[in-house]
C-alpha positions as CSV (number, residue, x, y, z in Angstrom):
1,M,42.0,-34.2,66.4
2,S,44.7,-31.8,65.3
3,L,44.5,-28.2,66.2
4,A,44.5,-27.2,62.4
5,I,41.7,-29.8,61.7
6,T,39.6,-28.2,64.3
7,T,40.3,-24.7,63.4
8,A,39.3,-25.5,59.9
9,L,36.1,-27.1,61.0
10,T,35.2,-24.2,63.4
11,A,35.9,-21.9,60.5
12,T,33.7,-23.8,58.2
13,S,30.9,-23.9,60.7
14,V,31.0,-20.3,61.5
15,A,30.9,-19.5,57.7
16,N,28.0,-21.9,57.3
17,A,26.1,-20.1,60.2
18,S,26.7,-16.9,58.7
19,S,25.7,-18.0,55.2
20,N,22.4,-19.5,56.7
21,A,21.7,-16.2,58.9
22,N,21.7,-14.4,55.4
23,R,19.8,-16.8,53.5
24,A,16.3,-15.5,52.0
25,R,13.4,-17.1,53.5
26,S,9.8,-17.1,52.1
27,G,7.0,-15.2,54.0
28,G,6.8,-12.4,56.6
29,T,5.0,-9.1,56.5
30,V,7.2,-6.1,55.8
31,T,5.8,-2.8,57.5
32,Y,6.7,0.3,55.8
33,A,6.4,3.8,57.3
34,L,5.0,6.5,55.1
35,P,5.9,10.2,55.5
36,P,3.1,12.4,57.4
37,G,0.3,13.1,55.1
38,Q,1.4,11.2,52.2
39,E,-1.1,8.2,52.1
40,P,-2.0,6.9,48.7
41,D,-5.5,8.2,47.8
42,M,-6.0,7.1,44.2
43,I,-6.0,3.8,42.6
44,L,-6.7,4.4,39.1
45,P,-3.7,5.0,37.2
46,F,-5.0,7.7,35.1
47,F,-5.7,10.9,37.4
48,S,-5.6,14.5,37.5
49,F,-3.0,16.7,39.1
50,Q,-4.4,16.9,42.4
51,Y,-3.4,13.4,43.1
52,F,0.1,13.6,41.7
53,G,2.7,12.3,44.1
54,V,5.4,9.7,44.3
55,E,3.5,7.9,47.0
56,V,0.3,7.5,44.7
57,Q,2.5,6.4,41.9
58,D,4.5,3.9,44.0
59,F,1.1,2.6,45.3
60,M,-0.1,2.1,41.7
61,Y,3.1,0.8,40.2
62,L,3.2,-2.2,42.6
63,M,0.0,-3.2,41.0
64,Y,0.0,-1.7,37.6
65,R,3.2,-1.6,35.6
66,P,3.8,1.3,33.2
67,L,5.1,0.4,29.9
68,Y,8.7,1.7,30.9
69,Y,10.2,1.4,34.3
70,F,13.1,3.6,35.4
71,T,15.8,3.2,38.2
72,G,19.2,4.4,39.2
73,K,20.5,7.6,40.9
74,A,20.1,9.5,37.7
75,F,17.3,7.8,35.9
76,Q,17.9,5.0,33.3
77,L,15.4,2.9,31.3
78,T,15.4,-0.5,33.1
79,E,14.5,-3.1,30.6
80,A,14.2,-5.9,33.0
81,N,11.3,-4.2,34.9
82,S,9.5,-3.0,31.9
83,L,6.8,-4.3,29.9
84,A,8.3,-3.7,26.5
85,Y,11.6,-3.7,24.9
86,P,13.3,-0.4,24.3
87,P,11.5,1.5,21.4
88,T,13.0,1.8,17.9
89,Y,12.9,5.0,15.8
90,N,13.0,5.4,12.2
91,A,15.9,7.6,10.5
92,S,13.9,10.8,10.6
93,D,12.5,10.3,14.3
94,T,9.1,10.3,13.1
95,V,8.0,6.9,13.4
96,V,8.4,4.9,16.7
97,T,7.8,1.2,17.3
98,V,7.2,-0.5,20.8
99,K,7.3,-4.3,20.9
100,L,5.7,-5.9,24.1
101,K,7.1,-8.6,26.2
102,P,5.2,-11.7,26.9
103,W,3.1,-10.6,29.9
104,S,-0.3,-11.4,31.4
105,W,-2.7,-9.8,33.8
106,S,-3.8,-11.6,37.0
107,D,-7.0,-12.7,35.4
108,G,-5.2,-14.8,32.8
109,E,-5.5,-12.5,29.9
110,K,-2.4,-11.9,27.9
111,L,-1.0,-8.3,27.7
112,S,-1.7,-7.0,24.2
113,P,-1.3,-3.9,22.0
114,A,-5.2,-3.5,22.7
115,D,-4.4,-2.6,26.2
116,I,-2.3,0.3,24.9
117,A,-5.2,1.3,22.6
118,F,-7.5,1.3,25.6
119,Y,-5.1,3.7,27.4
120,M,-4.6,5.9,24.3
121,G,-8.4,6.0,23.9
122,I,-8.8,7.5,27.6
123,L,-5.9,9.6,26.9
124,Q,-7.4,11.1,23.7
125,A,-10.8,11.7,25.0
126,E,-9.9,12.9,28.5
127,K,-6.5,14.6,28.1
128,T,-7.2,17.8,29.8
129,N,-8.1,15.6,33.0
130,Y,-4.8,13.9,33.0
131,W,-1.9,15.2,35.3
132,A,0.9,15.1,32.7
133,Y,-0.8,16.6,29.8
134,I,0.7,19.6,27.8
135,P,-0.7,21.2,25.0
136,G,1.0,20.0,21.8
137,D,2.8,17.1,23.4
138,F,1.7,13.3,23.8
139,P,-0.9,12.4,22.6
140,T,-1.4,15.5,20.3
141,N,1.9,15.1,18.8
142,V,0.8,11.6,17.5
143,A,-0.8,11.6,14.1
144,S,-1.8,8.1,14.2
145,A,-1.1,4.8,16.0
146,T,-1.2,1.0,14.3
147,Y,-1.7,-1.9,16.9
148,D,-0.4,-5.1,15.7
149,T,-1.8,-7.8,17.9
150,A,-0.1,-10.5,15.9
151,A,3.3,-9.0,16.2
152,D,2.8,-7.6,19.8
153,T,3.8,-4.1,18.5
154,V,2.4,-0.6,18.6
155,T,3.6,2.0,16.1
156,F,3.3,5.8,16.6
157,H,3.4,7.8,13.6
158,L,4.1,11.3,14.7
159,K,3.2,14.9,13.3
160,G,7.1,15.9,13.3
161,P,10.6,14.7,14.3
162,V,11.3,14.3,17.9
163,N,14.2,14.1,20.1
164,P,14.2,10.5,20.8
165,T,15.5,10.6,24.3
166,W,12.8,13.1,25.3
167,F,10.2,11.0,23.7
168,T,11.0,7.7,25.2
169,Y,11.8,9.1,28.8
170,N,9.1,11.8,29.1
171,Q,6.2,10.7,26.7
172,I,5.7,7.1,25.8
173,S,7.2,6.1,29.2
174,Y,3.7,7.3,30.8
175,V,1.9,4.9,28.8
176,Q,-0.1,2.9,31.2
177,P,-1.5,-0.3,29.5
178,M,-5.2,-1.0,31.0
179,P,-6.7,-4.6,31.1
180,S,-9.8,-5.2,29.2
181,A,-11.8,-6.0,32.0
182,W,-11.7,-2.2,32.9
183,D,-13.5,-1.4,29.5
184,L,-16.7,-0.9,31.0
185,S,-19.3,2.1,30.8
186,G,-21.0,0.8,34.0
187,P,-21.4,-2.3,36.2
188,G,-21.3,-5.3,33.8
189,K,-21.5,-3.1,30.8
190,K,-19.0,-4.1,28.5
191,S,-17.6,-1.0,26.0
192,D,-15.2,-0.7,23.1
193,C,-12.9,2.1,24.2
194,S,-10.0,0.2,22.6
195,G,-11.7,0.0,19.4
196,A,-11.8,2.2,16.3
197,T,-11.0,5.9,16.8
198,S,-14.3,6.8,15.5
199,A,-15.9,5.2,18.5
200,L,-13.9,7.1,21.0
201,E,-16.1,10.0,21.4
202,A,-19.0,7.8,22.3
203,T,-17.4,5.3,24.3
204,C,-14.2,6.2,26.0
205,P,-15.7,9.4,28.0
206,A,-18.5,7.0,29.3
207,V,-15.7,4.6,30.4
208,Y,-13.7,7.2,31.9
209,K,-16.6,8.3,34.0
210,Y,-17.3,4.9,35.2
211,L,-13.7,4.2,36.3
212,E,-13.0,7.6,37.8
213,H,-16.5,7.0,39.9
214,E,-15.2,3.5,41.1
215,A,-11.9,5.0,42.0
216,S,-13.3,7.8,44.0
217,N,-15.0,5.4,46.3
218,T,-11.9,4.4,48.4
219,S,-13.8,2.5,50.8
220,T,-14.3,-0.3,48.3
221,Y,-10.7,-0.6,46.8
222,A,-10.0,-3.9,48.4
223,S,-13.3,-5.6,47.5
224,N,-13.7,-4.0,43.9
225,P,-13.0,-6.8,41.6
226,L,-11.8,-3.9,39.0
227,W,-8.6,-3.3,41.2
228,Q,-7.9,-6.9,41.5
229,V,-7.0,-7.1,37.9
230,V,-3.2,-6.4,38.1
231,D,-0.1,-7.1,36.1
232,G,2.3,-5.8,38.9
233,P,4.2,-8.0,41.7
234,F,1.5,-7.2,44.3
235,R,-2.3,-6.9,44.5
236,L,-4.4,-5.0,47.0
237,S,-5.4,-6.9,50.1
238,S,-6.7,-4.4,52.5
239,Y,-7.5,-0.6,52.4
240,S,-9.2,1.9,54.5
241,P,-10.7,5.1,53.4
242,G,-8.0,7.7,53.1
243,G,-5.4,5.0,52.9
244,L,-4.6,4.9,56.6
245,T,-4.6,1.2,56.2
246,V,-2.9,-0.3,53.2
247,V,-1.8,-3.9,52.7
248,L,-0.6,-5.5,49.6
249,V,0.0,-9.1,48.9
250,P,2.1,-11.0,46.2
251,N,0.4,-11.2,42.8
252,K,0.8,-15.2,42.4
253,K,0.4,-14.7,38.6
254,Y,3.1,-11.8,38.2
255,S,4.9,-12.4,34.8
256,G,8.1,-10.4,36.1
257,S,11.2,-12.4,36.9
258,H,11.5,-11.0,40.7
259,K,8.4,-12.5,42.4
260,A,7.6,-11.6,45.9
261,K,9.2,-13.6,48.6
262,I,7.3,-11.6,51.5
263,S,3.8,-12.7,52.3
264,A,2.4,-9.1,52.7
265,F,3.4,-5.5,52.5
266,D,2.0,-3.1,55.0
267,L,2.1,0.6,54.3
268,K,1.9,2.4,57.7
269,T,0.7,6.0,58.0
270,F,1.5,8.4,61.0
271,T,0.3,11.7,61.9
272,S,4.0,13.1,62.5
273,E,7.5,12.2,62.1
274,A,7.8,12.2,66.0
275,A,4.7,9.7,65.9
276,E,6.8,7.4,63.4
277,Y,10.1,7.6,65.4
278,D,8.4,6.8,68.8
279,V,7.2,3.4,67.0
280,L,10.4,2.7,65.3
281,K,12.3,3.1,68.4
282,S,10.4,-0.1,69.7
283,G,12.6,-1.8,67.2
284,T,10.1,-4.5,66.0
285,A,6.9,-2.7,64.7
286,I,8.4,-1.1,61.6
287,T,10.7,-2.8,59.0
288,V,11.6,0.0,57.0
289,G,11.1,3.5,58.6
290,Y,13.0,6.8,58.7
291,L,15.2,8.7,61.1
292,P,13.6,12.4,61.4
293,F,16.2,15.1,60.6
294,T,15.7,16.6,63.7
295,D,16.6,13.6,65.5
296,A,19.7,12.5,63.4
297,P,23.3,13.5,64.7
298,T,24.8,15.7,62.6
299,K,26.9,14.0,59.7
300,P,30.7,14.7,59.7
301,N,31.8,16.4,56.4
302,S,34.0,13.6,55.5
303,A,31.5,10.7,56.0
304,A,28.6,9.5,53.9
305,V,26.6,8.5,57.0
306,G,26.7,9.7,60.6
307,H,26.0,7.8,63.7
308,N,23.0,5.9,63.9
309,P,21.0,6.2,67.2
310,L,18.9,3.2,66.7
311,S,20.3,-0.5,67.2
312,G,18.8,-3.4,64.9
313,Y,18.6,-1.0,62.0
314,T,21.1,0.1,59.3
315,L,21.1,3.8,58.4
316,E,20.8,4.5,54.7
317,P,20.4,8.2,53.5
318,W,18.2,8.3,50.4
319,L,19.7,10.3,48.0
320,A,16.9,11.1,45.2
321,W,17.6,12.7,42.0
322,A,15.4,15.7,42.8
323,I,15.1,19.3,43.3
324,G,14.0,21.4,46.3
325,G,12.0,24.5,45.6
326,M,8.8,26.7,46.1
327,A,6.1,27.6,43.5
328,V,4.8,31.1,43.6
329,N,1.5,31.5,42.0
330,W,1.7,34.0,39.1
331,N,-2.2,34.2,39.0
332,N,-2.8,35.0,42.5
333,P,-5.0,38.1,42.3
334,T,-3.7,39.7,45.4
335,V,0.2,39.0,45.0
336,G,0.5,37.5,41.7
337,L,1.6,41.0,40.1
338,I,4.2,41.1,42.7
339,E,5.5,37.8,42.1
340,H,5.6,38.7,38.1
341,Q,8.5,40.9,39.0
342,L,12.0,39.5,38.5
343,Y,13.5,41.7,41.3
344,F,11.0,40.2,43.6
345,R,11.8,36.8,42.9
346,Q,15.6,37.4,43.0
347,A,15.0,39.1,46.5
348,L,12.9,36.0,47.6
349,Q,15.7,33.7,46.5
350,S,18.5,35.8,48.2
351,V,16.8,35.3,51.7
352,V,17.2,31.3,51.4
353,D,20.1,30.5,53.6
354,Q,20.8,27.2,51.9
355,Q,24.0,26.5,54.0
356,A,22.2,26.9,57.2
357,W,19.4,24.9,56.1
358,I,21.7,22.0,55.3
359,R,23.8,22.3,58.5
360,V,21.0,22.9,60.8
361,G,17.7,21.5,59.3
362,Y,19.0,18.5,57.6
363,R,22.1,17.8,59.8
364,G,24.3,17.8,56.8
365,Y,22.3,15.3,54.8
366,A,21.6,17.7,51.9
367,Y,23.2,19.6,49.1
368,P,22.5,23.2,47.7
369,Q,20.2,23.5,44.6
370,Y,20.5,26.6,42.5
371,G,18.3,26.0,39.4
372,P,15.8,23.6,37.8
373,V,18.0,20.7,37.3
374,P,19.4,18.4,40.1
375,D,23.1,19.1,40.8
376,E,23.4,15.6,42.7
377,P,24.5,13.0,41.4
378,K,26.7,14.5,38.7
379,T,25.2,14.3,35.1
380,P,25.5,16.1,32.0
381,Y,22.4,18.1,32.7
382,A,23.3,20.7,34.9
383,T,25.0,23.7,33.3
384,K,28.0,25.7,34.4
385,Y,25.7,28.8,35.2
386,E,23.4,26.9,37.4
387,E,26.2,25.4,39.5
388,T,27.5,29.1,40.0
389,N,24.6,30.1,42.3
390,P,23.7,33.3,40.6
391,Y,21.6,34.5,43.7
392,P,23.5,33.6,46.8
393,F,22.3,34.2,50.3
394,S,22.4,37.9,51.0
395,V,19.9,39.9,53.0
396,G,21.7,42.9,51.7
397,N,21.1,42.0,48.1
398,A,17.3,41.2,48.9
399,R,17.0,44.7,50.4
400,H,18.7,46.4,47.5
401,D,16.6,44.4,45.0
402,L,13.4,45.8,46.8
403,T,14.7,49.3,47.6
404,S,15.9,50.0,44.0
405,H,12.4,49.2,42.7
406,G,10.3,51.3,44.6
407,W,9.9,49.8,47.8
408,T,10.5,51.5,51.2
409,I,11.7,49.0,54.2
410,P,10.6,50.6,57.7
411,A,12.4,49.8,60.9
412,T,9.7,47.4,61.6
413,G,6.8,45.9,59.5
414,P,6.6,44.8,55.8
415,A,8.0,47.0,53.0
416,T,5.7,49.3,51.3
417,C,5.6,50.3,47.7
418,T,6.3,54.2,47.5
419,K,7.2,54.4,43.9
420,P,4.4,52.9,41.8
421,G,4.7,52.5,37.8
422,T,6.4,50.6,35.2
423,G,9.8,52.3,35.0
424,A,13.1,50.5,35.6
425,H,13.1,51.6,39.4
426,D,9.4,51.4,39.9
427,C,7.5,48.7,41.8
428,G,5.9,47.3,38.4
429,A,2.9,47.1,36.7
430,G,-0.4,46.8,38.8
431,I,1.2,47.6,41.9
432,S,-0.2,50.1,43.8
433,K,1.2,53.0,46.2
434,G,1.0,51.9,49.6
435,E,1.0,48.1,48.9
436,K,2.6,46.0,51.7
437,L,5.0,43.2,50.9
438,T,3.7,40.1,52.4
439,L,3.4,36.5,51.4
440,T,1.5,33.5,52.8
441,V,3.5,30.3,52.3
442,N,2.0,26.7,52.4
443,F,4.2,24.0,53.6
444,P,3.8,20.3,54.9
445,S,2.7,20.0,58.5
446,G,3.9,17.2,60.7
447,E,7.6,17.4,59.8
448,E,9.7,19.3,62.3
449,S,12.4,19.9,60.0
450,A,10.0,21.7,57.6
451,L,9.0,23.8,60.4
452,L,12.3,24.7,61.5
453,L,13.4,25.6,57.8
454,M,10.2,27.6,57.0
455,E,10.7,29.7,60.5
456,T,14.2,30.4,59.3
457,L,13.0,31.7,55.8
458,Q,10.5,33.7,57.7
459,S,13.2,35.3,60.0
460,Q,15.5,36.2,57.3
461,A,12.8,37.4,55.0
462,R,11.5,39.9,57.7
463,K,15.1,41.5,57.8
464,A,14.6,42.4,54.0
465,G,10.8,43.8,54.4
466,L,9.3,40.5,53.3
467,Y,6.6,39.4,55.8
468,I,5.8,35.8,55.6
469,T,2.9,34.2,57.1
470,L,3.4,30.4,57.5
471,S,0.5,28.0,56.7
472,P,1.3,24.3,57.6
473,R,-1.0,21.8,55.8
474,P,-1.2,18.0,55.5
475,E,1.2,17.1,52.7
476,D,-1.4,15.1,50.6
477,T,-3.7,18.4,50.5
478,L,-1.1,20.6,49.3
479,I,-1.4,19.8,45.7
480,A,-5.0,19.8,46.0
481,V,-5.0,23.6,47.3
482,S,-2.1,24.9,45.4
483,G,-2.6,23.7,41.9
484,P,-3.1,25.2,38.5
485,C,-5.8,27.9,38.3
486,T,-7.0,31.4,36.9
487,P,-7.2,34.6,39.1
488,T,-11.0,34.9,39.4
489,Q,-11.3,31.1,40.5
490,S,-11.5,30.8,44.5
491,A,-8.9,28.0,44.4
492,C,-6.4,30.8,43.2
493,K,-6.0,32.3,46.7
494,W,-2.9,30.4,47.4
495,Q,0.2,32.6,47.1
496,A,3.4,30.3,47.3
497,T,3.8,26.7,48.3
498,W,6.7,24.4,49.1
499,Y,5.4,20.9,48.2
500,G,7.9,19.0,50.4
501,E,11.5,18.7,51.2
502,V,12.2,16.8,48.0
503,E,10.5,17.2,44.5
504,S,11.5,14.1,42.6
505,E,12.3,14.6,38.9
506,A,10.3,11.3,38.7
507,P,8.5,10.6,36.5
508,Y,10.2,13.2,34.4
509,W,12.8,10.8,33.5
510,W,14.8,13.1,31.6
511,P,15.2,16.4,33.7
512,D,12.8,18.4,31.2
513,N,10.5,20.8,33.3
514,G,8.2,21.8,30.6
515,I,5.6,20.0,32.4
516,L,5.9,22.6,35.2
517,F,6.4,25.9,33.1
518,I,4.7,25.4,29.7
519,C,1.8,27.6,29.3
520,H,-1.4,25.6,30.4
521,S,0.1,22.6,31.4
522,A,-2.0,20.4,33.6
523,A,0.9,20.0,36.1
524,S,2.0,23.7,36.2
525,P,1.4,24.8,39.8
526,S,2.8,28.3,39.4
527,N,0.6,29.0,36.5
528,Y,3.8,30.5,34.8
529,C,3.2,31.0,31.0
530,N,5.9,32.6,28.8
531,P,5.3,31.9,24.9
532,S,8.9,32.5,24.2
533,L,9.9,29.9,26.4
534,D,7.2,27.6,24.9
535,A,9.2,28.0,21.5
536,E,12.4,27.2,23.2
537,Y,10.9,24.1,24.6
538,S,9.8,23.0,21.0
539,K,13.3,22.8,20.1
540,V,14.2,20.9,23.1
541,Y,11.5,18.3,22.2
542,S,12.4,18.3,18.4
543,K,16.2,18.2,18.1
544,K,18.9,15.8,19.4
545,G,21.6,16.8,21.7
546,L,21.4,19.0,25.0
547,S,21.9,22.6,23.3
548,A,18.5,24.0,23.5
549,F,18.0,22.2,26.8
550,Y,20.9,24.2,28.2
551,D,19.4,27.4,27.0
552,V,16.1,26.7,28.7
553,E,17.9,25.7,32.0
554,N,20.0,28.8,32.2
555,Y,17.0,30.9,31.2
556,E,14.8,29.4,34.1
557,T,17.7,29.6,36.5
558,Q,18.3,33.5,35.7
559,Q,14.7,34.3,36.1
560,A,14.1,32.4,39.1
561,I,10.7,31.1,38.1
562,Q,10.7,28.7,41.0
563,V,12.6,29.6,44.2
564,S,15.3,27.2,44.7
565,F,15.9,25.3,48.2
566,P,18.6,22.9,49.1
567,T,17.9,19.4,48.2
568,P,18.0,17.0,51.2
569,D,18.1,13.2,51.1
570,L,14.6,12.0,50.5
571,Q,14.6,10.7,53.8
572,L,16.9,9.0,56.4
573,T,15.9,5.5,56.0
574,E,16.2,3.0,58.8
575,V,16.3,-0.7,57.4
576,S,15.8,-3.6,60.0
577,D,18.8,-5.7,60.1
578,R,16.5,-8.7,59.4
579,L,15.6,-7.5,55.9
580,G,17.7,-8.5,52.8
581,G,17.6,-7.3,49.3
582,Y,16.9,-3.8,50.0
583,T,17.9,-1.2,47.7
584,Q,17.0,2.6,46.9
585,S,16.6,4.3,43.8
586,G,16.9,7.9,42.7
587,T,13.5,7.6,41.4
588,E,11.9,7.1,45.0
589,Y,10.2,4.2,43.8
590,I,10.5,1.1,46.0
591,T,10.7,-2.5,45.1
592,P,9.4,-4.8,47.8
593,Q,9.2,-7.7,45.4
594,N,13.0,-8.0,45.7
595,W,12.9,-7.9,49.7
596,Y,13.2,-10.7,52.0
597,F,13.6,-11.8,55.4
598,K,16.9,-13.5,56.4
599,S,16.8,-17.0,57.9
């Protein structure tokens, strides 16, 4: 045999071996590490704000598909993964028609307009119990709906013209079809919540009460037949109370194009990042995990990824289209009146050393954020004003903001209001003489980088006379203890909360923050309310284009309604070299139905 022929055969053998090594094989369990304190603790895809979180929605979307699904670095409607074709609008943007795709539930029932009517019935009857409800928005802005089973269409007749992009991305995208198997008012008691509107008042509240009761019993999640009726790529196989053990298996009757190749998807929880990293370093127990920021070598400025200290894994920083920030409670009976003062929020923003946080806390895997719209990746949504950083890090500026408004800063200890009143250089309405400038900040426990950053904020703030007390809490409790409230409620004792290192825009697929700042929104953690801003939001929602959106964005940035923190990568993902098909979306949602183990 000639040398040329031998060389050719050898090259072919190597190529075939490489191809075989990367070939997708069926079976195997993917073990996926969750961040500390982020166990999925709700299964009903209609829930209140206290359960809101990407992990909960990720968990649900693997079993129960929303009407529209979004992916991408900056979110885009992904028709292939959606239950319906893109909606169509009439010329005046007052009538919206949605056509469903051929799809089925795992019990064999066909997805139909009645499943949307069921959801709409629950939403109409229980909208104040829904995390995304904003007064005046969906479903209040719907005058009527027509459900055509023969044509597989749903038509929403609106009360007025809407911005089509906003309505598609941030209104009907929330629609969550519900199977008729859930239309029960009690065990075996069939109801008719998807029936005529006149029946809603009598039937839907009872159905919601029953479903909510069943969903509150987490110990039965895996055994309750209700939750086994799914239309997503997976169904629940095992679940322990609190979500400490969660195993999903493929839905064999999934209608989507990407059916799972793996045999099981195991969600692992850990008490801390350090505990996860100890297991990850073993090399075999976790398929997809994360490298804690504090254990990551600093990323060179010229590189997308720094050195990976682990072998057998590929380091993939997860860039999420998200914002980082801290909510202050405008309704807190103790410090709420101080937080109402623009000069105070400016001072608080000025003691956030974003560049130091990025360099030290995040090892270079982050970018600065100066307002309510993500600066990365680049999109048409962030304004020039926001990108100029109107309140750069400066302890001197923070001290000036306070001393020029009636506060005296001693050599040690917190600043004191020495000039009460409502004048231009006074402390402000309702702030008493002698009041101390203190603030308690809740933040996620179990994350070493979070503690490091909060201690940095605490140190810089003290130089300006603001004394911060740190209150670490499990991340899955932060929303429950830091939600919407009125000043007289005991739940309104919280003063400021940083919910975590990344606050994804998801599921606000268009970066509209009305859900956070419109008066009386169910998802407004800061309890902010400004009727003038509400009026501007009405323009955002009713007119095409971005002009009104830019006005709102600039105002929220100038007012520092939410204190901006740098936005790190969602996590420094470590993906086993044995896993193929893995991708990361800016939505933070995962697609294990696309993953496989290499042969």
